Short mmCIF file of C-alpha atoms in Angstrom, two decimals:
data_model
loop_
_atom_site.label_atom_id
_atom_site.label_comp_id
_atom_site.label_asym_id
_atom_site.label_seq_id
_atom_site.Cartn_x
_atom_site.Cartn_y
_atom_site.Cartn_z
CA MET A 84 22.50 -7.44 -36.27
CA ALA A 85 20.52 -4.06 -34.83
CA GLN A 86 18.34 -6.81 -33.54
CA ASP A 87 20.06 -9.25 -31.81
CA ASP A 88 22.28 -6.33 -30.24
CA SER A 89 18.97 -5.19 -28.52
CA SER A 90 17.75 -8.74 -27.71
CA SER A 91 21.70 -9.22 -25.92
CA GLY A 92 21.38 -5.83 -24.29
CA ALA A 93 18.48 -7.05 -22.65
CA ALA A 94 19.67 -10.03 -21.26
CA VAL A 95 22.64 -8.22 -19.87
CA ASP A 96 20.41 -6.26 -18.02
CA ARG A 97 17.99 -9.06 -16.73
CA SER A 98 21.37 -10.69 -15.40
CA THR A 99 22.88 -7.96 -14.21
CA LEU A 100 19.84 -7.50 -12.09
CA ARG A 101 19.51 -11.01 -11.15
CA TRP A 102 23.46 -10.51 -9.86
CA ILE A 103 22.38 -7.29 -7.40
CA SER A 104 19.54 -9.54 -5.87
CA ASN A 105 21.50 -12.26 -5.14
CA GLU A 106 24.21 -10.51 -3.56
CA TYR A 107 21.93 -8.66 -1.20
CA TYR A 108 20.19 -11.68 -0.48
CA GLU A 109 23.80 -13.45 0.12
CA LEU A 110 24.66 -10.17 2.43
CA ASN A 111 20.86 -9.79 4.33
CA GLY A 112 18.74 -13.05 4.21
CA LEU A 113 15.75 -12.91 5.58
CA HIS A 114 16.42 -11.11 8.22
CA PHE A 115 14.70 -7.74 10.00
CA ASP A 116 14.89 -5.77 13.34
CA VAL A 117 12.59 -6.10 16.06
CA LEU A 118 12.82 -3.29 18.49
CA HIS A 119 10.28 -3.48 21.74
CA SER A 120 10.23 0.83 22.28
CA PRO A 121 10.12 3.32 19.60
CA PRO A 122 13.76 4.45 18.43
CA THR A 123 15.34 8.11 19.20
CA PRO A 124 16.05 9.72 16.27
CA LEU A 125 19.65 9.00 15.74
CA GLU A 126 19.00 5.07 16.11
CA PHE A 127 16.44 5.96 13.69
CA SER A 128 18.45 7.42 11.19
CA ARG A 129 20.63 4.58 11.32
CA LEU A 130 17.62 2.46 10.46
CA VAL A 131 17.24 4.54 7.33
CA HIS A 132 20.20 4.60 6.26
CA ILE A 133 20.48 0.80 6.34
CA GLY A 134 16.95 0.39 4.58
CA ARG A 135 16.13 -2.85 5.99
CA PRO A 136 12.23 -3.18 7.29
CA VAL A 137 11.68 -3.09 11.41
CA LEU A 138 9.20 -3.68 13.46
CA ILE A 139 8.28 -1.77 16.10
CA LYS A 140 6.94 -3.10 19.57
CA ASN A 141 4.85 -0.76 21.81
CA CYS A 142 4.44 1.95 19.81
CA GLU A 143 1.00 3.25 20.27
CA PHE A 144 1.81 7.00 18.87
CA SER A 145 -1.33 8.49 21.17
CA GLU A 146 -3.14 6.68 23.99
CA ASP A 147 -6.81 8.06 22.25
CA LEU A 148 -6.31 5.93 20.08
CA SER A 149 -7.18 3.11 22.53
CA ARG A 150 -11.11 4.24 22.78
CA TRP A 151 -11.32 3.80 19.10
CA SER A 152 -14.70 1.79 19.11
CA ASP A 153 -17.03 1.44 16.61
CA GLU A 154 -19.29 3.51 18.81
CA TYR A 155 -16.90 5.91 19.18
CA LEU A 156 -15.96 6.41 15.67
CA VAL A 157 -19.59 6.82 14.91
CA ARG A 158 -20.22 9.39 17.59
CA LYS A 159 -17.41 11.08 16.66
CA LEU A 160 -17.68 11.29 12.79
CA GLY A 161 -21.81 11.73 13.20
CA ASP A 162 -24.08 11.58 9.87
CA GLY A 163 -21.30 13.31 7.67
CA ASN A 164 -20.36 11.23 4.88
CA ILE A 165 -16.88 10.09 4.36
CA SER A 166 -15.64 8.34 0.70
CA VAL A 167 -15.03 4.47 0.47
CA ALA A 168 -13.61 2.59 -1.79
CA VAL A 169 -16.18 0.15 -3.11
CA THR A 170 -15.01 -3.17 -5.35
CA PRO A 171 -17.06 -6.45 -6.15
CA ASN A 172 -13.59 -8.49 -5.17
CA GLY A 173 -11.57 -6.74 -2.48
CA ARG A 174 -9.14 -5.85 -4.60
CA ALA A 175 -8.93 -1.93 -5.62
CA ASP A 176 -6.14 -0.77 -7.39
CA ALA A 177 -5.47 -3.89 -9.05
CA ILE A 178 -5.00 -5.80 -12.43
CA THR A 179 -8.29 -7.61 -13.24
CA ALA A 180 -10.44 -8.91 -16.29
CA GLY A 181 -12.35 -7.02 -18.05
CA PRO A 182 -15.90 -8.47 -19.72
CA ASP A 183 -14.04 -8.24 -22.90
CA GLY A 184 -11.28 -10.38 -21.74
CA ARG A 185 -8.41 -7.60 -21.52
CA LEU A 186 -6.67 -7.04 -18.36
CA TYR A 187 -7.36 -3.41 -16.88
CA PHE A 188 -5.92 -1.56 -13.94
CA ALA A 189 -9.03 -1.33 -11.77
CA GLU A 190 -9.19 1.81 -9.58
CA PRO A 191 -12.43 0.72 -7.07
CA HIS A 192 -15.97 2.63 -7.02
CA VAL A 193 -15.56 5.81 -4.85
CA GLN A 194 -18.76 6.04 -2.46
CA ARG A 195 -19.71 8.25 -0.27
CA MET A 196 -21.73 6.73 2.87
CA SER A 197 -21.63 7.27 6.65
CA MET A 198 -19.69 6.10 8.83
CA SER A 199 -21.77 4.32 10.72
CA ALA A 200 -23.05 2.64 7.25
CA PHE A 201 -19.75 2.09 6.84
CA LEU A 202 -18.67 -0.02 9.36
CA ALA A 203 -22.05 -2.16 9.42
CA SER A 204 -20.74 -3.27 5.46
CA LEU A 205 -17.53 -5.28 7.29
CA SER A 206 -17.10 -8.50 8.59
CA SER A 207 -15.45 -9.99 11.50
CA ASP A 208 -15.78 -13.53 10.00
CA SER A 209 -12.87 -14.57 7.86
CA ASP A 210 -14.53 -17.12 6.01
CA GLN A 211 -16.70 -14.71 4.06
CA PRO A 212 -17.90 -16.55 0.66
CA GLN A 213 -15.97 -15.30 -2.09
CA GLY A 214 -17.49 -16.64 -5.10
CA PRO A 215 -20.41 -15.10 -6.97
CA GLU A 216 -23.06 -15.38 -3.59
CA GLN A 217 -20.11 -12.45 -1.60
CA GLU A 218 -21.37 -9.06 -1.23
CA GLU A 219 -19.46 -6.11 -2.33
CA ILE A 220 -16.38 -5.05 -0.73
CA CYS A 221 -16.00 -1.97 1.31
CA TYR A 222 -12.86 -0.48 2.32
CA LEU A 223 -11.41 3.11 3.98
CA GLN A 224 -8.10 3.45 1.72
CA SER A 225 -8.97 6.82 0.10
CA GLN A 226 -4.81 7.78 0.81
CA ASN A 227 -3.22 11.11 -0.40
CA GLY A 228 -3.88 12.35 3.24
CA ASN A 229 -7.29 12.02 4.33
CA LEU A 230 -6.11 13.04 7.60
CA TYR A 231 -3.34 15.57 6.89
CA THR A 232 -1.47 16.76 4.12
CA ALA A 233 1.75 18.73 3.40
CA CYS A 234 -0.65 21.72 3.45
CA TYR A 235 -1.22 21.31 7.41
CA PHE A 236 2.41 21.53 7.58
CA ASN A 237 3.20 25.01 5.52
CA LEU A 238 3.89 28.22 6.84
CA SER A 239 1.48 29.67 4.13
CA GLY A 240 -1.56 28.89 5.85
CA ASP A 241 -3.17 26.96 3.33
CA PRO A 242 -6.34 25.14 4.05
CA ASP A 243 -6.05 21.03 4.64
CA PRO A 244 -9.69 20.06 4.90
CA SER A 245 -10.68 16.32 5.96
CA GLU A 246 -13.49 14.30 5.97
CA PHE A 247 -11.76 12.88 9.37
CA GLU A 248 -11.58 16.21 10.81
CA PRO A 249 -13.50 14.97 14.56
CA LEU A 250 -10.08 12.42 14.71
CA ARG A 251 -7.26 14.94 14.47
CA GLU A 252 -7.32 15.22 17.83
CA ASP A 253 -6.90 11.53 18.34
CA VAL A 254 -3.88 11.50 15.90
CA PRO A 255 -0.46 12.74 16.23
CA SER A 256 0.32 14.78 12.98
CA GLU A 257 3.74 13.21 12.88
CA ILE A 258 6.06 11.02 14.43
CA PRO A 259 8.73 13.11 16.72
CA TRP A 260 11.40 10.26 16.00
CA CYS A 261 10.69 10.35 12.39
CA SER A 262 10.47 14.06 11.75
CA ASP A 263 13.09 14.56 13.37
CA ALA A 264 15.64 12.07 11.73
CA LEU A 265 14.30 12.76 8.35
CA GLU A 266 14.30 16.98 9.11
CA LYS A 267 10.87 17.17 7.70
CA SER A 268 7.26 16.58 8.59
CA PRO A 269 5.23 14.16 6.76
CA ASP A 270 3.85 14.38 3.32
CA ALA A 271 0.30 12.03 3.89
CA VAL A 272 -1.02 10.98 7.19
CA ASN A 273 -3.53 8.11 6.03
CA LEU A 274 -6.44 6.16 7.50
CA TRP A 275 -7.15 2.99 6.54
CA ILE A 276 -10.56 0.65 7.72
CA GLY A 277 -11.19 -2.81 6.62
CA ASP A 278 -11.70 -6.25 7.11
CA SER A 279 -10.26 -9.48 5.82
CA ARG A 280 -12.00 -9.30 2.31
CA SER A 281 -9.73 -6.09 1.33
CA ILE A 282 -5.74 -6.84 0.14
CA THR A 283 -3.79 -4.66 -1.33
CA SER A 284 -2.10 -5.63 -4.57
CA ILE A 285 1.99 -5.63 -4.42
CA HIS A 286 3.54 -2.82 -5.18
CA SER A 287 6.32 -0.13 -4.15
CA ASP A 288 6.16 3.59 -3.08
CA PRO A 289 8.76 6.35 -3.32
CA TYR A 290 7.84 6.94 0.74
CA GLU A 291 9.91 6.31 4.23
CA ASN A 292 6.21 4.70 5.59
CA ILE A 293 5.73 4.50 9.05
CA TYR A 294 2.62 2.10 9.37
CA THR A 295 1.18 1.37 12.68
CA VAL A 296 -2.37 -0.90 14.14
CA VAL A 297 -5.13 0.59 16.16
CA ARG A 298 -7.40 -2.67 16.04
CA GLY A 299 -6.70 -5.76 14.18
CA ALA A 300 -3.63 -6.93 12.46
CA LYS A 301 -1.94 -6.44 9.19
CA HIS A 302 -0.10 -9.11 7.45
CA PHE A 303 3.16 -8.08 4.88
CA THR A 304 4.37 -9.74 2.15
CA LEU A 305 7.94 -8.05 1.06
CA LEU A 306 10.12 -7.59 -1.53
CA PRO A 307 13.31 -5.54 -1.27
CA PRO A 308 14.25 -3.23 -4.23
CA THR A 309 16.31 -5.62 -5.42
CA GLU A 310 13.87 -8.21 -6.45
CA GLY A 311 11.72 -6.19 -7.94
CA TRP A 312 12.37 -7.49 -11.77
CA CYS A 313 11.15 -11.05 -9.69
CA LEU A 314 7.61 -9.44 -10.29
CA GLU A 315 7.35 -9.22 -14.06
CA GLU A 316 5.83 -5.17 -14.51
CA ARG A 317 3.86 -4.95 -17.06
CA THR A 318 1.46 -1.57 -18.61
CA TYR A 319 -2.13 -1.93 -18.67
CA PRO A 320 -5.17 0.29 -19.70
CA HIS A 321 -6.91 2.15 -17.07
CA ALA A 322 -10.54 1.53 -15.76
CA GLN A 323 -12.87 2.00 -12.82
CA TYR A 324 -15.57 0.68 -11.36
CA ILE A 325 -18.95 2.40 -11.77
CA ARG A 326 -22.64 1.87 -10.66
CA SER A 327 -24.60 0.21 -14.02
CA PRO A 328 -26.66 2.66 -15.35
CA LYS A 329 -29.37 -0.21 -16.78
CA THR A 330 -30.24 -0.86 -12.92
CA SER A 331 -32.05 1.77 -10.42
CA PRO A 332 -29.59 3.07 -7.48
CA LYS A 333 -30.98 0.79 -4.76
CA THR A 334 -30.09 -2.66 -7.21
CA SER A 335 -27.23 -1.08 -9.21
CA GLU A 336 -24.43 -3.23 -9.83
CA LEU A 337 -20.30 -2.88 -10.05
CA VAL A 338 -19.25 -2.52 -13.56
CA LEU A 339 -15.81 -2.12 -14.67
CA SER A 340 -15.14 1.18 -16.93
CA PRO A 341 -12.38 0.96 -19.19
CA SER A 342 -11.11 4.69 -19.27
CA PRO A 343 -10.63 6.69 -22.55
CA SER A 344 -8.03 5.07 -25.18
CA THR A 345 -5.91 8.40 -24.46
CA ALA A 346 -5.13 7.70 -21.31
CA VAL A 347 -1.62 7.04 -19.89
CA PRO A 348 -1.36 3.20 -19.34
CA ILE A 349 -0.48 2.11 -15.92
CA ARG A 350 2.30 0.44 -15.11
CA TRP A 351 2.15 -3.04 -12.51
CA SER A 352 3.04 -5.79 -11.07
CA SER A 353 1.80 -8.69 -12.72
CA VAL A 354 1.92 -10.79 -10.02
CA VAL A 355 -1.65 -11.17 -8.65
CA ASP A 356 -0.63 -12.95 -5.30
CA PRO A 357 2.86 -13.40 -4.34
CA ASN A 358 1.89 -16.18 -1.96
CA LEU A 359 0.89 -18.57 -4.16
CA PRO A 360 2.70 -21.26 -4.95
CA GLY A 361 4.86 -20.80 -8.32
CA ALA A 362 3.85 -16.79 -8.54
CA LEU A 363 7.78 -15.78 -8.00
CA PRO A 364 10.85 -16.86 -9.33
CA ALA A 365 13.13 -19.29 -6.90
CA GLU A 366 15.53 -15.92 -6.84
CA ALA A 367 13.02 -14.12 -4.98
CA HIS A 368 12.90 -14.47 -0.77
CA PRO A 369 9.59 -13.05 0.23
CA ILE A 370 9.51 -11.84 3.82
CA GLN A 371 6.73 -12.07 6.02
CA ILE A 372 5.77 -9.68 8.96
CA SER A 373 2.76 -9.16 10.88
CA VAL A 374 1.79 -6.06 12.89
CA GLN A 375 -0.56 -6.62 15.76
CA ALA A 376 -2.66 -3.94 17.92
CA GLY A 377 -0.01 -1.30 19.31
CA ASP A 378 2.97 -2.15 16.98
CA ALA A 379 4.48 0.09 13.77
CA LEU A 380 6.55 -1.34 10.80
CA TYR A 381 9.10 0.61 9.14
CA LEU A 382 8.96 0.20 5.50
CA PRO A 383 11.55 1.94 3.87
CA ALA A 384 11.48 3.77 0.45
CA GLY A 385 11.00 1.40 -2.44
CA TRP A 386 10.59 -2.00 -0.67
CA TRP A 387 7.45 -4.05 -2.50
CA HIS A 388 4.43 -5.04 -0.50
CA TYR A 389 1.49 -7.30 -0.38
CA VAL A 390 -0.82 -6.58 2.36
CA ARG A 391 -4.02 -8.83 4.10
CA GLN A 392 -5.35 -8.32 7.39
CA SER A 393 -7.24 -10.30 9.98
CA SER A 394 -10.62 -9.08 10.67
CA VAL A 395 -11.45 -5.97 10.74
CA THR A 396 -8.69 -3.84 10.89
CA ILE A 397 -7.84 0.15 11.81
CA ALA A 398 -4.42 1.37 10.83
CA LEU A 399 -2.42 4.51 10.20
CA ASN A 400 0.57 5.35 7.99
CA TYR A 401 2.72 8.54 7.65
CA TRP A 402 4.16 8.74 4.21
CA TYR A 403 7.60 10.51 4.35
CA ASP A 404 9.34 11.76 1.48
CA LEU A 405 12.01 10.12 -0.09
CA GLU A 406 15.29 12.08 -0.27
CA SER A 407 15.54 13.17 -3.46
CA ARG A 408 19.10 14.10 -3.47
CA GLY A 409 21.87 11.51 -4.18
CA MET A 410 21.53 8.14 -5.87
CA SER A 411 18.38 6.62 -3.92
CA TRP A 412 15.94 7.75 -6.36
CA VAL A 413 18.30 6.95 -9.56
CA TRP A 414 19.37 3.44 -7.86
CA LEU A 415 15.57 2.44 -7.35
CA ASN A 416 14.54 2.94 -10.52
CA PHE A 417 17.40 1.05 -12.01
CA LEU A 418 16.26 -1.65 -10.15
CA ARG A 419 12.86 -1.90 -11.63
CA GLY A 420 14.47 -2.45 -14.58
CA LEU A 421 15.89 -0.34 -17.73
CA GLY A 422 13.17 0.47 -20.42
CA GLU A 423 9.11 0.44 -20.65
CA PRO A 424 7.89 -2.73 -19.53
CA PRO A 425 5.76 -4.80 -22.37
CA SER A 426 1.64 -4.57 -22.55
CA GLY A 427 0.23 -7.10 -19.75
CA ASN A 428 -2.13 -7.46 -22.29
CA VAL A 429 0.01 -9.29 -25.32
CA GLU A 430 1.02 -13.02 -23.73
CA GLY A 431 -2.63 -13.25 -22.81
CA LYS A 432 -2.06 -14.01 -18.85
CA GLY A 433 -5.56 -13.97 -17.69
CA VAL A 434 -6.35 -13.13 -13.29
CA ASP A 435 -9.40 -13.78 -11.49
CA SER A 436 -11.69 -11.20 -11.92
#
C-alpha cells in the first residue's frame, strides 16, 4: 500500500505541473515584448513584475564597445593570459558520454592563453566540420564575474581583480535603469566570446539577467519556469576534461576524467538539444529570440535557456540576484518538481559525445 500511495503522489505532482504550465501558456502564449529603446527604471520594474523575456533594441551600453575589433582586444590585453574553456565538441557544462559509457556532467578543460591565440582559434565559418577531424573548440565563458564581481561594489574595499582589467574602462559596471529598478548592483558582470561551434546547454539561473551582444548574434531557445518539468532533470556524476598525460604537451588530447565518487552529483536537464524533433513533449512551447549586435535581452530569473551563436560573437551579461523575499524562490523550486530527480544513468539513454 505504501508503494501505491507514493506512486499516486508522484502522478499527482506531474499532473499539477502540467495544469500550471497549460494555464500559463493559455494566458501568455509565445508573446514577448520588443522595446525600441531602453526602459526607464519604473518601466523595467513593471517588466520584472510580469516576468516575461523582453528584447530591447538600440540598447548599446557604451559607445566604447563599438571599437571592440580583434585588433583592439589584442592590443588592450597584450601578452597577458586569460582563462579559456576548451572542449572537443563545443559543449562545456553539458551532459556527455564518458569512455565507460556512463553519462556525466562535463566541465571544460580550462587553458591559459593570450587573447591573440584565443581569437586565432575561433572560426567565422559556420560550416566547420563536426566529425572526428574537427579541432578543439575554445570558448571564453569563465562566468562568475570575470569582468566585475559583487566585491567591486562592496564598500569594504575588498579587491576585485579581473583578467580583463584593461577592458573595464569600456564596460559599465552596472546598468542604471536596471540597478535603480531592482535597488541593487549586479552580482556579476561577464564577458563571453565564442563562435558558432560553442553551445550553451539548456539550464536556468536564479538571476535577473540582462544579456547584450557587442558583435555577432546570439540565438536563444527559451522555456518559462512553468515548463521546467518538460526538461526531465536527472542527476549525473561530475567529470572534467583534462589533458591526457600519456602524450606530449604539444599533442596531448582532451579526455573526460570522472571526479571522485564522493563528489556531489549534478542536477541537470537530460534534454541535449530542445530544438531537435521529439526532444520536448507536446506541452512544451519554446520561444525563439535572436539578439543582434546593439540589442539586449532581459531574461527573467528561472527561465530555461539554450544558446547558440552566429559566427564569432562577443557578448556581455549582467546578473542581478533574484529577490529572495516573498514567493519567487519557493515558486521556482516548486516548478522544478517535487523530490530529488532520478539518476541519469538508470534509463540507459546516451547522448552524442
